[in-house]
N, CA and C atoms as an extended XYZ file, in Angstrom:
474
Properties=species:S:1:pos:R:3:atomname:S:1:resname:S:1:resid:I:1 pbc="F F F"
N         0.818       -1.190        0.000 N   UNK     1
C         0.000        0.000        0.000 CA  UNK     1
C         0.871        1.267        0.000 C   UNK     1
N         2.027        0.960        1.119 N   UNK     2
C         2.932        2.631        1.098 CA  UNK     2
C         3.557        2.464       -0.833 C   UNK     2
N         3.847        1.671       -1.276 N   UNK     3
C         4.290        1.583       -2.324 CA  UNK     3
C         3.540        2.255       -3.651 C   UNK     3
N         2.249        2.110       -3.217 N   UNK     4
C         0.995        2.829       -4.540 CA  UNK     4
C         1.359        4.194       -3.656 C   UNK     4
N         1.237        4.471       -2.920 N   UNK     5
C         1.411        6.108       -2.272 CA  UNK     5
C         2.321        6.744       -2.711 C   UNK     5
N         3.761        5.736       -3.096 N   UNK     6
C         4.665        6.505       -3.767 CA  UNK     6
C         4.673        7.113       -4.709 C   UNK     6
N         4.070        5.683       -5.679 N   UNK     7
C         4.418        5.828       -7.169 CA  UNK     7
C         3.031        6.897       -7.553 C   UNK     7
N         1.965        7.036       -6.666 N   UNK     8
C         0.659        8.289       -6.682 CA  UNK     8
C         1.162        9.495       -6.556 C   UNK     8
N         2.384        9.802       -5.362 N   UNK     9
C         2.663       10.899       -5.346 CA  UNK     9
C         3.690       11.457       -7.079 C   UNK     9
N         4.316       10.270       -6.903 N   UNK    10
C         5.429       10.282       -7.776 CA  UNK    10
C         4.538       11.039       -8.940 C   UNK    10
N         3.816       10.372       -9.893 N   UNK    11
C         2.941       10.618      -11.003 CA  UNK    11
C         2.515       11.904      -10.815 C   UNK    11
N         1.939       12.247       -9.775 N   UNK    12
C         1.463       13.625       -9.043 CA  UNK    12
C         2.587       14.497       -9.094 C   UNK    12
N         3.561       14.570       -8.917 N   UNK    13
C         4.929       15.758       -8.844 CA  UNK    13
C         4.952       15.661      -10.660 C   UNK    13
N         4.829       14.527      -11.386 N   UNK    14
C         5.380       14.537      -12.561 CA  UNK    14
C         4.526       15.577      -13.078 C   UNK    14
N         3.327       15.362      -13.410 N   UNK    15
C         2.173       16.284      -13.847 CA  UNK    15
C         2.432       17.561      -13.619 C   UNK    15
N         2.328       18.088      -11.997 N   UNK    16
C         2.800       19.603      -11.818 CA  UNK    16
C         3.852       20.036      -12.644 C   UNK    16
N         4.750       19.200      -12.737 N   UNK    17
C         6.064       19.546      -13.249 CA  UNK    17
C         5.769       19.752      -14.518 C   UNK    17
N         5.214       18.914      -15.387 N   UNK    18
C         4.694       19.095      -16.932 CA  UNK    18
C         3.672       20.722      -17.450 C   UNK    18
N         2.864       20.791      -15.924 N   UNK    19
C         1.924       21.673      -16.246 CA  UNK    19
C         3.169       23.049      -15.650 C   UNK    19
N         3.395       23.197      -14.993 N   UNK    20
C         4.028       24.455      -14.651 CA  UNK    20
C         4.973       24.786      -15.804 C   UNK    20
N         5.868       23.442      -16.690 N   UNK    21
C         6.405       23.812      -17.593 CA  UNK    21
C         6.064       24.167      -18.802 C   UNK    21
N         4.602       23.722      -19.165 N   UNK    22
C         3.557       24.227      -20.055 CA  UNK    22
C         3.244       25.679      -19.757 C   UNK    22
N         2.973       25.887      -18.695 N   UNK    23
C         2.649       26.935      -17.842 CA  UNK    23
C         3.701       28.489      -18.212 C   UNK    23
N         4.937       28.136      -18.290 N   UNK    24
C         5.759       28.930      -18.659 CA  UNK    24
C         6.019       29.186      -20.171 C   UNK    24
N         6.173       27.449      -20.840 N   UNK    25
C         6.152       28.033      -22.646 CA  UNK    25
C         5.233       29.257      -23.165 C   UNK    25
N         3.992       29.090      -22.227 N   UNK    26
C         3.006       29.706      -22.530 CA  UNK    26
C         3.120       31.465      -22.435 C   UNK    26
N         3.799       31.563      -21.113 N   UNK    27
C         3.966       33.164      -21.141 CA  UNK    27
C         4.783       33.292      -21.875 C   UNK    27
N         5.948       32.530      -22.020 N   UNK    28
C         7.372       33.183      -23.244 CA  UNK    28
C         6.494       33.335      -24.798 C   UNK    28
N         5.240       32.811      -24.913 N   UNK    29
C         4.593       33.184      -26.040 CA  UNK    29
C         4.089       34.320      -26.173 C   UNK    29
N         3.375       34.497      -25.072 N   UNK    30
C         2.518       35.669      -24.445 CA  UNK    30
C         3.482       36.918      -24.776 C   UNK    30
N         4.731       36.731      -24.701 N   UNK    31
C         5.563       38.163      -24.311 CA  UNK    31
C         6.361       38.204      -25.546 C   UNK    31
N         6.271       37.402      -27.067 N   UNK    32
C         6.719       37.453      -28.071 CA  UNK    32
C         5.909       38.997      -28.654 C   UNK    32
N         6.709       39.081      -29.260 N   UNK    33
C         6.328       40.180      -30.243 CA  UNK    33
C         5.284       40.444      -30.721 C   UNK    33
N         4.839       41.681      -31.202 N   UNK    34
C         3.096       41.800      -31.679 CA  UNK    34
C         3.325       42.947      -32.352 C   UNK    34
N         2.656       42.268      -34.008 N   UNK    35
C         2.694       43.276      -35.039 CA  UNK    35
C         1.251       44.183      -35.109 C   UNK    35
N         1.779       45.189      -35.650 N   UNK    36
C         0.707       46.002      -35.831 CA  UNK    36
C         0.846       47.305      -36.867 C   UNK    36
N        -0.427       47.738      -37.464 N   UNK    37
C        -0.194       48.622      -38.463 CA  UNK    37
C        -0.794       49.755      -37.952 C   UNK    37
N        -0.049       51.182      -38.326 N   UNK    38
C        -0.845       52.734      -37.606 CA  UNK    38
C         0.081       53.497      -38.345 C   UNK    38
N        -0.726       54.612      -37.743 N   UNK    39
C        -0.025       55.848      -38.697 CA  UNK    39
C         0.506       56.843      -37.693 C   UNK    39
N         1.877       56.669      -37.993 N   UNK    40
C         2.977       57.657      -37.052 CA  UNK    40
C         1.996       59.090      -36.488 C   UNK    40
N         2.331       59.191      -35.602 N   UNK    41
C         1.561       60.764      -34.923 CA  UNK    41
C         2.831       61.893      -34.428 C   UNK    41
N         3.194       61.102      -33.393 N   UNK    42
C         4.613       61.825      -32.861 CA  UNK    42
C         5.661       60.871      -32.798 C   UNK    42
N         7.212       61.563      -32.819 N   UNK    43
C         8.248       61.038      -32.754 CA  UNK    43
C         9.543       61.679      -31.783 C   UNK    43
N        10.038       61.214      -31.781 N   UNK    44
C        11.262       62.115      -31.107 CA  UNK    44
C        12.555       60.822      -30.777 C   UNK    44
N        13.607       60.843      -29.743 N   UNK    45
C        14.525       60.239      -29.669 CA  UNK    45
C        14.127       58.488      -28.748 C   UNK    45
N        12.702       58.879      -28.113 N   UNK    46
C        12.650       57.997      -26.935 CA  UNK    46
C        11.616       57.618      -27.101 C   UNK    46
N        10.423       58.253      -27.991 N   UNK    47
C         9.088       57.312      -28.225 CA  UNK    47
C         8.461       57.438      -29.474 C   UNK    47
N         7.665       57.132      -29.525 N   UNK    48
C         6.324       57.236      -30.833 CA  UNK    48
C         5.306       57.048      -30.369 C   UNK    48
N         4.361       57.596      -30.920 N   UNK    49
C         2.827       57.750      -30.693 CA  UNK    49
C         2.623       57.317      -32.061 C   UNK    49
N         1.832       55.865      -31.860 N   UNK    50
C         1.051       55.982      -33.148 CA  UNK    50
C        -0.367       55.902      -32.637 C   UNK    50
N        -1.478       55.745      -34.231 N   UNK    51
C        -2.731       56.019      -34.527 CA  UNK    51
C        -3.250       54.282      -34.843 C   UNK    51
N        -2.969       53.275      -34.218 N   UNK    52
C        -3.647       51.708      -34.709 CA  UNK    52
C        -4.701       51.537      -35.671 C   UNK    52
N        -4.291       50.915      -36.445 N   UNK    53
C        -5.286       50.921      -38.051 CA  UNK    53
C        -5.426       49.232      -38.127 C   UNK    53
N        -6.623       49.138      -39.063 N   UNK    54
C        -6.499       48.008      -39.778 CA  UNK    54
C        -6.269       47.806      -41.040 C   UNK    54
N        -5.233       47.134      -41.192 N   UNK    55
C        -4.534       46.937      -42.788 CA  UNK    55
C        -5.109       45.491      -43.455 C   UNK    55
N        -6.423       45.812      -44.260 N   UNK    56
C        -6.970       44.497      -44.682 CA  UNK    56
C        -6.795       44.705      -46.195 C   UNK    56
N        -6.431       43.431      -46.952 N   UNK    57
C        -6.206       43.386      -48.343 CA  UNK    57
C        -7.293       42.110      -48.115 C   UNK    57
N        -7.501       41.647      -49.946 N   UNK    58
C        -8.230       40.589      -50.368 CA  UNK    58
C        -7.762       39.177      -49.183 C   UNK    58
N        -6.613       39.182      -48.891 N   UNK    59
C        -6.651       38.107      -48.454 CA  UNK    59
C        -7.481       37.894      -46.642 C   UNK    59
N        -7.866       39.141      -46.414 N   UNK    60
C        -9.061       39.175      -45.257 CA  UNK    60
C       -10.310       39.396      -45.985 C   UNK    60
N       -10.783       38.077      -46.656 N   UNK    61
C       -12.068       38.152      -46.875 CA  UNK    61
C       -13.481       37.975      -46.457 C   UNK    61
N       -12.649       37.097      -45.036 N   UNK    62
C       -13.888       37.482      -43.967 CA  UNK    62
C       -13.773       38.880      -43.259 C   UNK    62
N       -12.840       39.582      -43.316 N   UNK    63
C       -12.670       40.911      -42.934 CA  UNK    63
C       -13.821       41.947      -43.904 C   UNK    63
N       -13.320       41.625      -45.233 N   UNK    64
C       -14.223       42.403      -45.942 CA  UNK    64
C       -15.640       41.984      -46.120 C   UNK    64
N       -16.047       40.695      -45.662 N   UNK    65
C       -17.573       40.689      -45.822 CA  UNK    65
C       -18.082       41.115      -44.470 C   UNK    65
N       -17.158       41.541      -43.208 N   UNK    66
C       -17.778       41.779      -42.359 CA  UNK    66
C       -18.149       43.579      -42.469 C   UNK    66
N       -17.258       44.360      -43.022 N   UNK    67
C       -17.092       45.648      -43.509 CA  UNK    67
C       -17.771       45.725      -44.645 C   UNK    67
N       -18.534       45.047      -45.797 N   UNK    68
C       -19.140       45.573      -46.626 CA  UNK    68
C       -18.193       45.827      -47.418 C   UNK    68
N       -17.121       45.641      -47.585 N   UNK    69
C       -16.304       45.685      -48.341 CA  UNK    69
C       -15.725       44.771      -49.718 C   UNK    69
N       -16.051       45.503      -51.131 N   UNK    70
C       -15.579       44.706      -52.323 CA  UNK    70
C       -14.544       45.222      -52.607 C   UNK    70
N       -13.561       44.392      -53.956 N   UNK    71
C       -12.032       44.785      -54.743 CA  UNK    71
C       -12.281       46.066      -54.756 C   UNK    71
N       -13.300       47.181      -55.145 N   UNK    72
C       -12.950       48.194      -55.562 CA  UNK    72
C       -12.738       48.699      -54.509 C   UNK    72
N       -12.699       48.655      -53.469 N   UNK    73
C       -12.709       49.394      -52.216 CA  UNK    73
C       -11.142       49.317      -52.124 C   UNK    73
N       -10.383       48.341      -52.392 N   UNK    74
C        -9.245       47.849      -52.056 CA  UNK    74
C        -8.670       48.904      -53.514 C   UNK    74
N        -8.610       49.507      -54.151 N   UNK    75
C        -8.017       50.028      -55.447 CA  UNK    75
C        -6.636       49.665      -55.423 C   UNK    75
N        -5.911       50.099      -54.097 N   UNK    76
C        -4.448       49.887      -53.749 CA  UNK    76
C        -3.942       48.913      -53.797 C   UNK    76
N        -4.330       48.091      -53.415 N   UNK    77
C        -4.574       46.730      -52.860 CA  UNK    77
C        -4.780       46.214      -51.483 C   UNK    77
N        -5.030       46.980      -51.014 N   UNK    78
C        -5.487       47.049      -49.733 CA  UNK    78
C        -6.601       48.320      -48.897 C   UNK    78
N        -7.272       48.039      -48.262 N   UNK    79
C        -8.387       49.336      -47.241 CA  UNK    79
C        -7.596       49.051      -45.806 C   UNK    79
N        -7.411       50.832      -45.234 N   UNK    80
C        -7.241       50.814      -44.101 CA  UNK    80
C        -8.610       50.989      -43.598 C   UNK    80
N        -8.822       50.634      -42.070 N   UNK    81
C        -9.765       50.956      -41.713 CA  UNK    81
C        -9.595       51.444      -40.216 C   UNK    81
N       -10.465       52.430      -39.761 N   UNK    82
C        -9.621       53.267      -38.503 CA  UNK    82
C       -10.961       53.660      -38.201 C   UNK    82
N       -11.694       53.229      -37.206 N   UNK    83
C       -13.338       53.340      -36.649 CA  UNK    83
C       -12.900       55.118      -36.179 C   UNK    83
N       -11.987       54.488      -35.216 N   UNK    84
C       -11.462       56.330      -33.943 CA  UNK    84
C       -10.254       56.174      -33.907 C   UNK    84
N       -10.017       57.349      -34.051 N   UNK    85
C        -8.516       57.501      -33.681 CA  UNK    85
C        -8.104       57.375      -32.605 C   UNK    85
N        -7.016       56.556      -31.827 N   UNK    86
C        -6.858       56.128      -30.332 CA  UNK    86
C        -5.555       55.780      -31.028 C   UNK    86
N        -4.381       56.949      -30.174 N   UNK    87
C        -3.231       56.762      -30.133 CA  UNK    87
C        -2.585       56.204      -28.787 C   UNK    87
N        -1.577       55.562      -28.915 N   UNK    88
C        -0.767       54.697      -27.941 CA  UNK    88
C         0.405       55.080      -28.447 C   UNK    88
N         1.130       55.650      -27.021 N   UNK    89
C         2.896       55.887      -27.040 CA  UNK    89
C         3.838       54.385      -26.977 C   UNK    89
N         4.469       53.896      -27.464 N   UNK    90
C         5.896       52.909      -27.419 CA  UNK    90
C         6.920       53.726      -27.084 C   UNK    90
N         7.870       52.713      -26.467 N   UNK    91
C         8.830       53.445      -26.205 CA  UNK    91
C        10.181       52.759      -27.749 C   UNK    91
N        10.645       53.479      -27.947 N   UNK    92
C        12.185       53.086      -28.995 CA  UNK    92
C        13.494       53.132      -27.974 C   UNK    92
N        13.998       51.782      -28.559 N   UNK    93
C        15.594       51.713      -28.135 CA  UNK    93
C        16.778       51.683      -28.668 C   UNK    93
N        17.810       51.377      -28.047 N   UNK    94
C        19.049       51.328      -29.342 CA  UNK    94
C        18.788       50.246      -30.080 C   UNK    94
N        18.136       49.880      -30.001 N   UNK    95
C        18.187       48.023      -30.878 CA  UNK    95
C        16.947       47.959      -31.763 C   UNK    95
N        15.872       49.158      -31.626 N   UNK    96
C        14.859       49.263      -32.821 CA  UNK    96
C        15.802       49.715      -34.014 C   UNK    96
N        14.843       48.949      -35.039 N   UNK    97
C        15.043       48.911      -36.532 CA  UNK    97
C        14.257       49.446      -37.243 C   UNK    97
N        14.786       50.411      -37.923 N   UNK    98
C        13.690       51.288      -39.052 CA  UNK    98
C        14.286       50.876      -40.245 C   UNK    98
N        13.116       50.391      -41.006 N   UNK    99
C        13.029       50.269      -42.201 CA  UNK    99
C        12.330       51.110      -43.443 C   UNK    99
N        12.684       51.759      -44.054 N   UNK   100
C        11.874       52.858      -44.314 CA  UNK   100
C        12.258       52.994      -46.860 C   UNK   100
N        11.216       53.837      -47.252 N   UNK   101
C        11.965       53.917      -48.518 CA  UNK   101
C        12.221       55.272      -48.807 C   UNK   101
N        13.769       55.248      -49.205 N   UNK   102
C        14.368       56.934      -49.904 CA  UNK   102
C        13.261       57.105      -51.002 C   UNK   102
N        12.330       57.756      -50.875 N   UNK   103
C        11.542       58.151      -51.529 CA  UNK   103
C        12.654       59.280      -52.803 C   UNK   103
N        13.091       60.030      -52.008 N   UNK   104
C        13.663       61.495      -51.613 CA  UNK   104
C        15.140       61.437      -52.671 C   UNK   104
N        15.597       60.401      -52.096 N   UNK   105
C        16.914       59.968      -51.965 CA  UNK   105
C        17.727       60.779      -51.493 C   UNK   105
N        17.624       60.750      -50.150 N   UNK   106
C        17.859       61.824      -49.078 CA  UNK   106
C        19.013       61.037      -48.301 C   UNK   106
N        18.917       59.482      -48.686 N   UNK   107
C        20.013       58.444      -47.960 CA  UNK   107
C        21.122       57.838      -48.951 C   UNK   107
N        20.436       57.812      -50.069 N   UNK   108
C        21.363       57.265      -51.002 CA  UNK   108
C        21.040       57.866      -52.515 C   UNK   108
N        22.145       58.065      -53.105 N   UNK   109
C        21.611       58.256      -55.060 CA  UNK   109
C        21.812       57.643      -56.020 C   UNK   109
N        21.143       56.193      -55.325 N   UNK   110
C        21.200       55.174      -56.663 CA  UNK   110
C        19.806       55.063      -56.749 C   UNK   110
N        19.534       55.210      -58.645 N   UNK   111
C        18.496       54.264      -58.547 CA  UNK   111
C        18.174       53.493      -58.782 C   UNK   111
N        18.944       52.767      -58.088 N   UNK   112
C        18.371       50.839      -57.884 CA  UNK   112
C        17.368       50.741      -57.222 C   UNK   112
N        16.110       50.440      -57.282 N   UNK   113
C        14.979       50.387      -56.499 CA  UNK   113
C        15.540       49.151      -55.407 C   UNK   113
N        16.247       48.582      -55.460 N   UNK   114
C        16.854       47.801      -53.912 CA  UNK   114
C        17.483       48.480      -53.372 C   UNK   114
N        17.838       49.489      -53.792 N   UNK   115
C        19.030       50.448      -52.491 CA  UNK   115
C        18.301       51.085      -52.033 C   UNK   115
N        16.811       51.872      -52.325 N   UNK   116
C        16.240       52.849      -51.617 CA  UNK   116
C        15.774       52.581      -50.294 C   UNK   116
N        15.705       51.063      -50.281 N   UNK   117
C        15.363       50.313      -48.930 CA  UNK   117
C        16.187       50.443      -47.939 C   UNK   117
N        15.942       51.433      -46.758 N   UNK   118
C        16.744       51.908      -45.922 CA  UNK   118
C        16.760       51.156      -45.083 C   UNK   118
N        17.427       50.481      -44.322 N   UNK   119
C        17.358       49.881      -42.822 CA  UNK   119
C        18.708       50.319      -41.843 C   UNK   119
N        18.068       50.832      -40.866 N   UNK   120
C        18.990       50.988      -39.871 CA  UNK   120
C        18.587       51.384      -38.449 C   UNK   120
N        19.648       51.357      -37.693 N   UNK   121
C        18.803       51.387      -35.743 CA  UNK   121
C        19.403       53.014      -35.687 C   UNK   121
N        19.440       53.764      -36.015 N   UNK   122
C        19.852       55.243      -35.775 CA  UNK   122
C        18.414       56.058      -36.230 C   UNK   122
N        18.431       56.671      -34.892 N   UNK   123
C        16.632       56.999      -34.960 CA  UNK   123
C        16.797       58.485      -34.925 C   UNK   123
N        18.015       59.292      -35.405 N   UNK   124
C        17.788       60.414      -36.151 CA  UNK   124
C        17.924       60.136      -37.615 C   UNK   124
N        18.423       59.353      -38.361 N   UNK   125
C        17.984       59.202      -39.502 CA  UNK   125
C        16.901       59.253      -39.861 C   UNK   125
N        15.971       58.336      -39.052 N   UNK   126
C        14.565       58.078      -39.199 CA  UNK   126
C        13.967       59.256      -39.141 C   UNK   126
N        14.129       60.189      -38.266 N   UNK   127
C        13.504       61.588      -37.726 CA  UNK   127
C        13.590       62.037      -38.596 C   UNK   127
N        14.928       62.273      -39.424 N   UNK   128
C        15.289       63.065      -40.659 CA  UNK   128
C        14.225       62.534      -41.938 C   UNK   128
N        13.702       61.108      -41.719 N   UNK   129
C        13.144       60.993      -43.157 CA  UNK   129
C        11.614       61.176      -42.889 C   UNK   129
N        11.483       61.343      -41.560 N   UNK   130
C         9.717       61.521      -41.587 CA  UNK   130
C         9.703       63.061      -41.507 C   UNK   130
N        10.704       63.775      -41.163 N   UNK   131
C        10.355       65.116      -41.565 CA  UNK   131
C        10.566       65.519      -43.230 C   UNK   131
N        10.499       65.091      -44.052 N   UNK   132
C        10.854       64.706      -45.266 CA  UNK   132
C         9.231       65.123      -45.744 C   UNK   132
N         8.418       65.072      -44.621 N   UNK   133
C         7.161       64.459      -45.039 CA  UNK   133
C         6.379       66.131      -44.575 C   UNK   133
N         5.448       66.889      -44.858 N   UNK   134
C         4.255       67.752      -44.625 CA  UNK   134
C         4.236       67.295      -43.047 C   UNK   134
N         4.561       68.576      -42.452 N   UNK   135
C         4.425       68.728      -41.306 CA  UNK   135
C         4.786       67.078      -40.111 C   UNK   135
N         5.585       66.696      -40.997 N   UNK   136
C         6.212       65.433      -40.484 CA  UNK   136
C         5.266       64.517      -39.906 C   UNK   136
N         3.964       64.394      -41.249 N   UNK   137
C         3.565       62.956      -41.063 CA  UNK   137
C         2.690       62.760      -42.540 C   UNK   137
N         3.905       61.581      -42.142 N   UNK   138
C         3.636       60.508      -43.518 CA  UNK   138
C         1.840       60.363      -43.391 C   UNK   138
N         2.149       59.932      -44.502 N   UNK   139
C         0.317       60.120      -44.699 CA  UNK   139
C        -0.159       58.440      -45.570 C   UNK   139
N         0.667       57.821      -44.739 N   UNK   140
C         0.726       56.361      -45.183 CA  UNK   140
C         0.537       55.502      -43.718 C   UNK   140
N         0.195       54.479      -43.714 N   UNK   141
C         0.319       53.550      -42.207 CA  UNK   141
C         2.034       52.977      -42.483 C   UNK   141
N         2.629       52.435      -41.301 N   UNK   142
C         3.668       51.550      -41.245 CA  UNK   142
C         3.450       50.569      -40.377 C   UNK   142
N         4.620       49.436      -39.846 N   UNK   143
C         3.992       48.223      -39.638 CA  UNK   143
C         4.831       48.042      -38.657 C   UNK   143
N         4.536       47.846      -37.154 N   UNK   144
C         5.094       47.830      -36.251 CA  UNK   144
C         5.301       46.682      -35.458 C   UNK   144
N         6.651       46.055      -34.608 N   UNK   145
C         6.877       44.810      -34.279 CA  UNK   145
C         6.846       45.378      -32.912 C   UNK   145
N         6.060       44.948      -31.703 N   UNK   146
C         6.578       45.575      -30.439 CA  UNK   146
C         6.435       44.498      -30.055 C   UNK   146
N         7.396       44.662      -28.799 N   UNK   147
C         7.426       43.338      -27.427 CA  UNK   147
C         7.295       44.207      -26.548 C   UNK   147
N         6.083       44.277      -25.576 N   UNK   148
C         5.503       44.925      -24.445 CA  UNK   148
C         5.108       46.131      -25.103 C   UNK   148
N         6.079       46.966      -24.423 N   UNK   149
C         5.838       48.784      -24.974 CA  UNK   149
C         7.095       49.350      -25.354 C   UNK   149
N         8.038       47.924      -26.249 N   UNK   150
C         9.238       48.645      -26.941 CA  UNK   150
C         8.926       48.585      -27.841 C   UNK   150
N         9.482       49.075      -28.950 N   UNK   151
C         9.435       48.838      -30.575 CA  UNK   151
C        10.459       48.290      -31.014 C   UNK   151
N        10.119       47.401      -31.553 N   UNK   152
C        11.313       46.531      -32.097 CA  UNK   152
C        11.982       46.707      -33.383 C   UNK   152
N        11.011       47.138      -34.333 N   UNK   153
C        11.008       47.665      -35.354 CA  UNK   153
C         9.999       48.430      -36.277 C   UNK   153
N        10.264       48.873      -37.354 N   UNK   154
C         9.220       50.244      -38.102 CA  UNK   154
C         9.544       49.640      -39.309 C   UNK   154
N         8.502       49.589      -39.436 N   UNK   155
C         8.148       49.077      -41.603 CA  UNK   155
C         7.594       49.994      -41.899 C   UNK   155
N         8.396       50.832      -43.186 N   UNK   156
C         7.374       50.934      -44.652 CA  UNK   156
C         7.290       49.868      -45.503 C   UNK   156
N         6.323       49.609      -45.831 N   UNK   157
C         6.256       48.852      -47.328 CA  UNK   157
C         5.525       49.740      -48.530 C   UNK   157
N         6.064       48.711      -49.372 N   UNK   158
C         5.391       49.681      -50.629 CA  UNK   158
C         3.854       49.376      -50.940 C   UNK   158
């Protein structure tokens, strides 16, 4: 009988042990990265404020039948959609990545349409290319990687 008590407890520690370690994969998921698309508001050396949008193309087509939304709506190839404007500050670090395009060619003067593709973690460059822009805002969404309330990185795409 003490012998089933063992091997009961035994089985019993194993389980906790399985679930607490489930338990943890689970938050290291939780605290992975989270993309998102908005339109820059403010900037400076230490944060951003963006404007959270939804960036739906054809391939959200339950998106668009829930919006009433057909191809022509998409002309671009894609509809943003932005109910209210509700901005949220991130913070930027040395280790965010801006990716951005020399529209301008304000970074480089080739025109190789692969060189205009800027990438780099120096976030006065970046400053320099969104003031580039009418009252320094782009009038486009970009695509944001954050983990918590850092930014990990800044997409333009075309």
């Amino acid at each position: 009988m003490a012998n089933r008590k063992v091997k009961y407890i035994g089985v019993f520690v194993i389980l906790l042990s399985l679930l607490a370690i489930g338990c943890q994969s689970a938050d290291k998921r939780s605290n992975k990265a989270n993309e998102l698309c908005g339109f820059l508001k403010s900037i400076d050396e230490t944060s951003i404020t963006i404007d959270e949008v939804e960036y739906i193309t054809p391939k959200n087509s339950q998106r668009m039948k829930e919006l009433n939304l057909t191809e022509e709506d998409l002309l671009s190839g894609y509809y943003i959609y932005n109910l209210e404007e509700k901005t949220k500050e991130y913070l930027l670090t040395s280790d965010t990545v801006y990716n951005f395009i020399d529209w301008g060619r304000n970074f480089t003067d080739s025109d190789d349409p692969e060189k205009v593709n800027i990438s780099t973690t120096d976030i006065n460059d970046f400053i320099q290319y969104i003031n580039t822009y009418t009252n320094s805002q782009p009038n486009m969404p970009f695509f944001f990687e954050i983990d918590g309330e850092n930014v990990v990185s800044i997409t333009e795409k075309r």
